XYZ file of C-alpha atoms in Angstrom:
228
model
C -57.249 37.309 -62.951
C -56.268 40.828 -62.402
C -53.100 42.111 -63.497
C -50.140 41.969 -60.955
C -49.595 45.409 -61.286
C -53.093 46.143 -59.785
C -52.320 43.874 -56.801
C -51.817 45.721 -53.464
C -48.236 45.693 -52.395
C -47.141 45.041 -48.935
C -46.972 47.583 -46.482
C -43.396 48.438 -44.824
C -44.292 46.732 -41.669
C -45.222 43.456 -43.461
C -42.217 43.014 -45.521
C -40.819 40.273 -43.032
C -43.853 38.666 -42.465
C -43.415 34.905 -43.259
C -45.370 32.991 -45.782
C -45.504 29.543 -47.342
C -43.617 30.386 -50.521
C -40.056 29.124 -50.372
C -37.393 31.652 -51.028
C -36.776 31.434 -54.624
C -32.906 32.279 -54.314
C -32.513 29.505 -51.853
C -34.555 26.767 -53.765
C -34.216 27.783 -57.437
C -31.396 27.235 -59.984
C -29.582 24.337 -58.032
C -27.639 21.494 -59.120
C -28.971 17.889 -58.921
C -27.423 17.191 -55.867
C -28.858 20.253 -54.201
C -32.259 19.549 -55.630
C -32.118 15.955 -54.043
C -31.079 17.714 -50.493
C -34.039 20.033 -50.838
C -36.516 17.442 -51.868
C -35.408 15.188 -48.946
C -35.740 18.013 -46.558
C -39.378 18.935 -47.918
C -40.246 15.162 -47.944
C -39.376 14.768 -44.188
C -40.868 17.792 -43.276
C -44.239 17.028 -44.837
C -44.107 13.779 -42.890
C -43.601 15.459 -39.500
C -46.217 18.135 -40.234
C -48.914 15.529 -41.070
C -47.949 13.318 -38.071
C -47.452 16.180 -35.565
C -48.529 19.413 -37.075
C -46.362 22.336 -38.274
C -45.763 23.684 -34.715
C -43.933 20.607 -33.840
C -41.534 20.680 -36.470
C -37.801 21.419 -35.660
C -34.641 21.517 -37.516
C -33.341 18.696 -35.264
C -36.231 16.588 -36.011
C -35.075 16.282 -39.619
C -32.659 13.359 -40.001
C -30.587 12.319 -42.947
C -29.489 15.869 -43.979
C -26.883 18.230 -42.423
C -28.380 21.000 -40.389
C -25.764 23.256 -42.270
C -27.436 22.187 -45.611
C -30.849 22.771 -44.447
C -29.983 26.326 -43.092
C -28.255 26.851 -46.430
C -31.248 26.146 -48.589
C -34.066 27.113 -46.513
C -32.569 30.065 -44.230
C -34.372 28.849 -40.956
C -37.146 26.621 -39.639
C -39.900 28.848 -40.892
C -38.376 28.533 -44.459
C -38.654 24.708 -44.045
C -42.344 24.910 -42.866
C -43.158 27.321 -45.775
C -41.484 25.092 -48.405
C -43.231 22.098 -47.027
C -46.689 23.497 -46.850
C -46.349 25.029 -50.309
C -45.417 21.434 -51.521
C -48.631 20.123 -49.759
C -50.685 22.468 -51.697
C -49.312 21.145 -55.008
C -49.456 17.511 -54.300
C -53.044 17.086 -53.039
C -55.022 18.550 -56.248
C -52.471 16.615 -58.189
C -53.192 13.253 -56.564
C -56.927 13.888 -57.176
C -56.624 14.994 -60.579
C -54.372 11.713 -61.391
C -57.052 9.479 -59.741
C -59.683 11.149 -61.719
C -57.784 10.604 -64.934
C -57.131 7.043 -64.208
C -61.009 6.787 -63.686
C -61.793 8.249 -66.992
C -59.499 6.259 -69.061
C -60.589 2.950 -67.242
C -64.431 3.838 -67.847
C -66.184 2.294 -70.859
C -69.422 3.603 -70.259
C -71.186 6.163 -68.248
C -72.296 3.744 -65.677
C -68.897 2.747 -65.086
C -67.861 6.406 -64.669
C -70.625 6.855 -62.032
C -68.542 4.587 -59.801
C -65.570 6.768 -60.418
C -67.909 9.775 -59.241
C -68.643 8.166 -56.128
C -65.118 7.459 -55.277
C -64.073 11.042 -56.065
C -66.961 12.332 -53.766
C -65.500 9.869 -51.001
C -61.915 11.482 -51.459
C -63.339 14.880 -51.251
C -65.204 14.580 -47.874
C -62.438 12.829 -46.197
C -61.840 14.911 -42.826
C -57.998 14.372 -43.302
C -58.164 17.011 -46.067
C -59.073 20.089 -43.682
C -55.375 20.646 -42.855
C -54.603 21.290 -46.352
C -57.622 23.389 -47.180
C -56.974 25.547 -44.059
C -53.199 26.122 -45.265
C -54.727 27.063 -48.907
C -57.170 29.326 -47.076
C -54.289 31.129 -45.141
C -51.885 31.339 -48.423
C -54.783 32.820 -50.396
C -55.469 35.505 -47.906
C -51.740 36.292 -47.395
C -51.391 36.502 -51.226
C -53.724 39.561 -51.332
C -50.756 41.509 -49.733
C -47.988 39.600 -51.141
C -47.080 40.235 -54.995
C -44.496 37.317 -54.984
C -47.014 34.985 -53.289
C -49.907 36.091 -55.292
C -47.772 35.083 -58.573
C -46.888 31.602 -57.219
C -50.497 30.773 -56.133
C -51.855 32.225 -59.482
C -49.457 29.868 -61.304
C -50.239 27.022 -58.925
C -53.902 27.409 -59.442
C -53.903 27.857 -62.911
C -51.744 24.969 -63.448
C -54.201 22.865 -61.529
C -57.225 24.154 -63.272
C -55.432 23.347 -66.757
C -54.652 19.683 -65.827
C -58.294 19.283 -64.374
C -59.899 20.715 -67.701
C -57.398 18.249 -69.728
C -58.795 15.274 -67.756
C -62.641 16.528 -68.030
C -61.726 17.203 -71.769
C -60.855 13.409 -72.185
C -64.063 12.432 -70.311
C -66.068 14.593 -72.665
C -64.461 13.197 -75.732
C -65.530 9.539 -74.319
C -69.027 10.626 -73.890
C -68.831 10.700 -70.292
C -69.957 14.224 -69.306
C -73.020 15.959 -70.630
C -72.030 17.697 -73.750
C -74.028 20.782 -73.212
C -71.629 21.679 -70.386
C -68.606 23.591 -70.719
C -65.580 21.425 -69.119
C -63.840 24.725 -67.777
C -66.972 25.634 -65.995
C -67.228 21.910 -64.518
C -63.661 22.442 -63.372
C -64.212 25.664 -61.531
C -67.202 24.057 -59.908
C -65.285 21.038 -58.693
C -62.405 23.193 -57.249
C -64.849 25.607 -55.539
C -66.806 22.766 -54.054
C -63.415 20.856 -52.878
C -62.305 24.128 -51.314
C -65.465 25.308 -50.034
C -65.786 22.212 -47.685
C -63.533 23.695 -45.256
C -66.455 25.787 -44.043
C -67.757 22.478 -42.281
C -65.327 23.296 -39.410
C -67.613 26.287 -38.450
C -71.173 24.425 -38.894
C -72.470 22.907 -35.917
C -73.635 20.269 -36.258
C -71.960 19.291 -39.461
C -73.584 16.561 -41.934
C -72.247 13.165 -41.571
C -69.449 12.317 -43.836
C -71.647 9.506 -45.541
C -74.564 12.031 -46.085
C -72.075 14.703 -47.502
C -70.619 12.136 -49.881
C -74.258 11.234 -51.109
C -75.085 14.859 -51.707
C -71.721 15.266 -53.655
C -72.165 12.263 -55.763
C -75.846 13.615 -56.518
C -74.380 17.012 -57.622
C -71.373 15.574 -59.748
C -73.862 12.895 -61.262
C -75.863 15.628 -62.528
C -73.116 16.591 -64.910
C -72.987 13.294 -66.557
C -75.304 12.217 -69.498
C -78.833 10.867 -68.795
C -77.771 7.381 -69.868
C -74.614 5.914 -71.483
């Protein structure tokens, strides 16, 4: 990844453009009580966004926390949306990696792991994942002109990759992955495929979910040993 000093800096007319990164002075270095408040707001905002969409999120719709506290920690309604969307970006890959790790640890043979591969293919082809993929695409685009956001996304994506490599490393140690393949390369391919599925929104007609799952299972299975 290019050094931050080589990244383009925002032009003056973009300084106030909202993005999805929570403003650090408002959400960092806080006491436990403040942390609980911020976490509660983000959790409520995520629930509202996933149920009704980000455009329908209002401060008034968030209950259980005073409006004064919300404005104090997030600045405004857009600050809440940014924090919630960024949290969603963090949550989804974490859930996938946790599920994959559980499958790796529960597999005593390559054949058992093939069942895990099928389940992971089904997870990735769930149409409900489109919203987070679109958000990720928007953030990655904005990050090209926002050094702070670029660093945040760099840290997030690098962390996700490291966690995935660790899980795949365990799979390799157990003989569940073709030993001739590099686990970092496998991780990169898996992430690229998962993110790239957002393009299906622009393909008409798209493949059926079942057909797509079958194809992904075949691709992923090609990375397993021939027998186990």
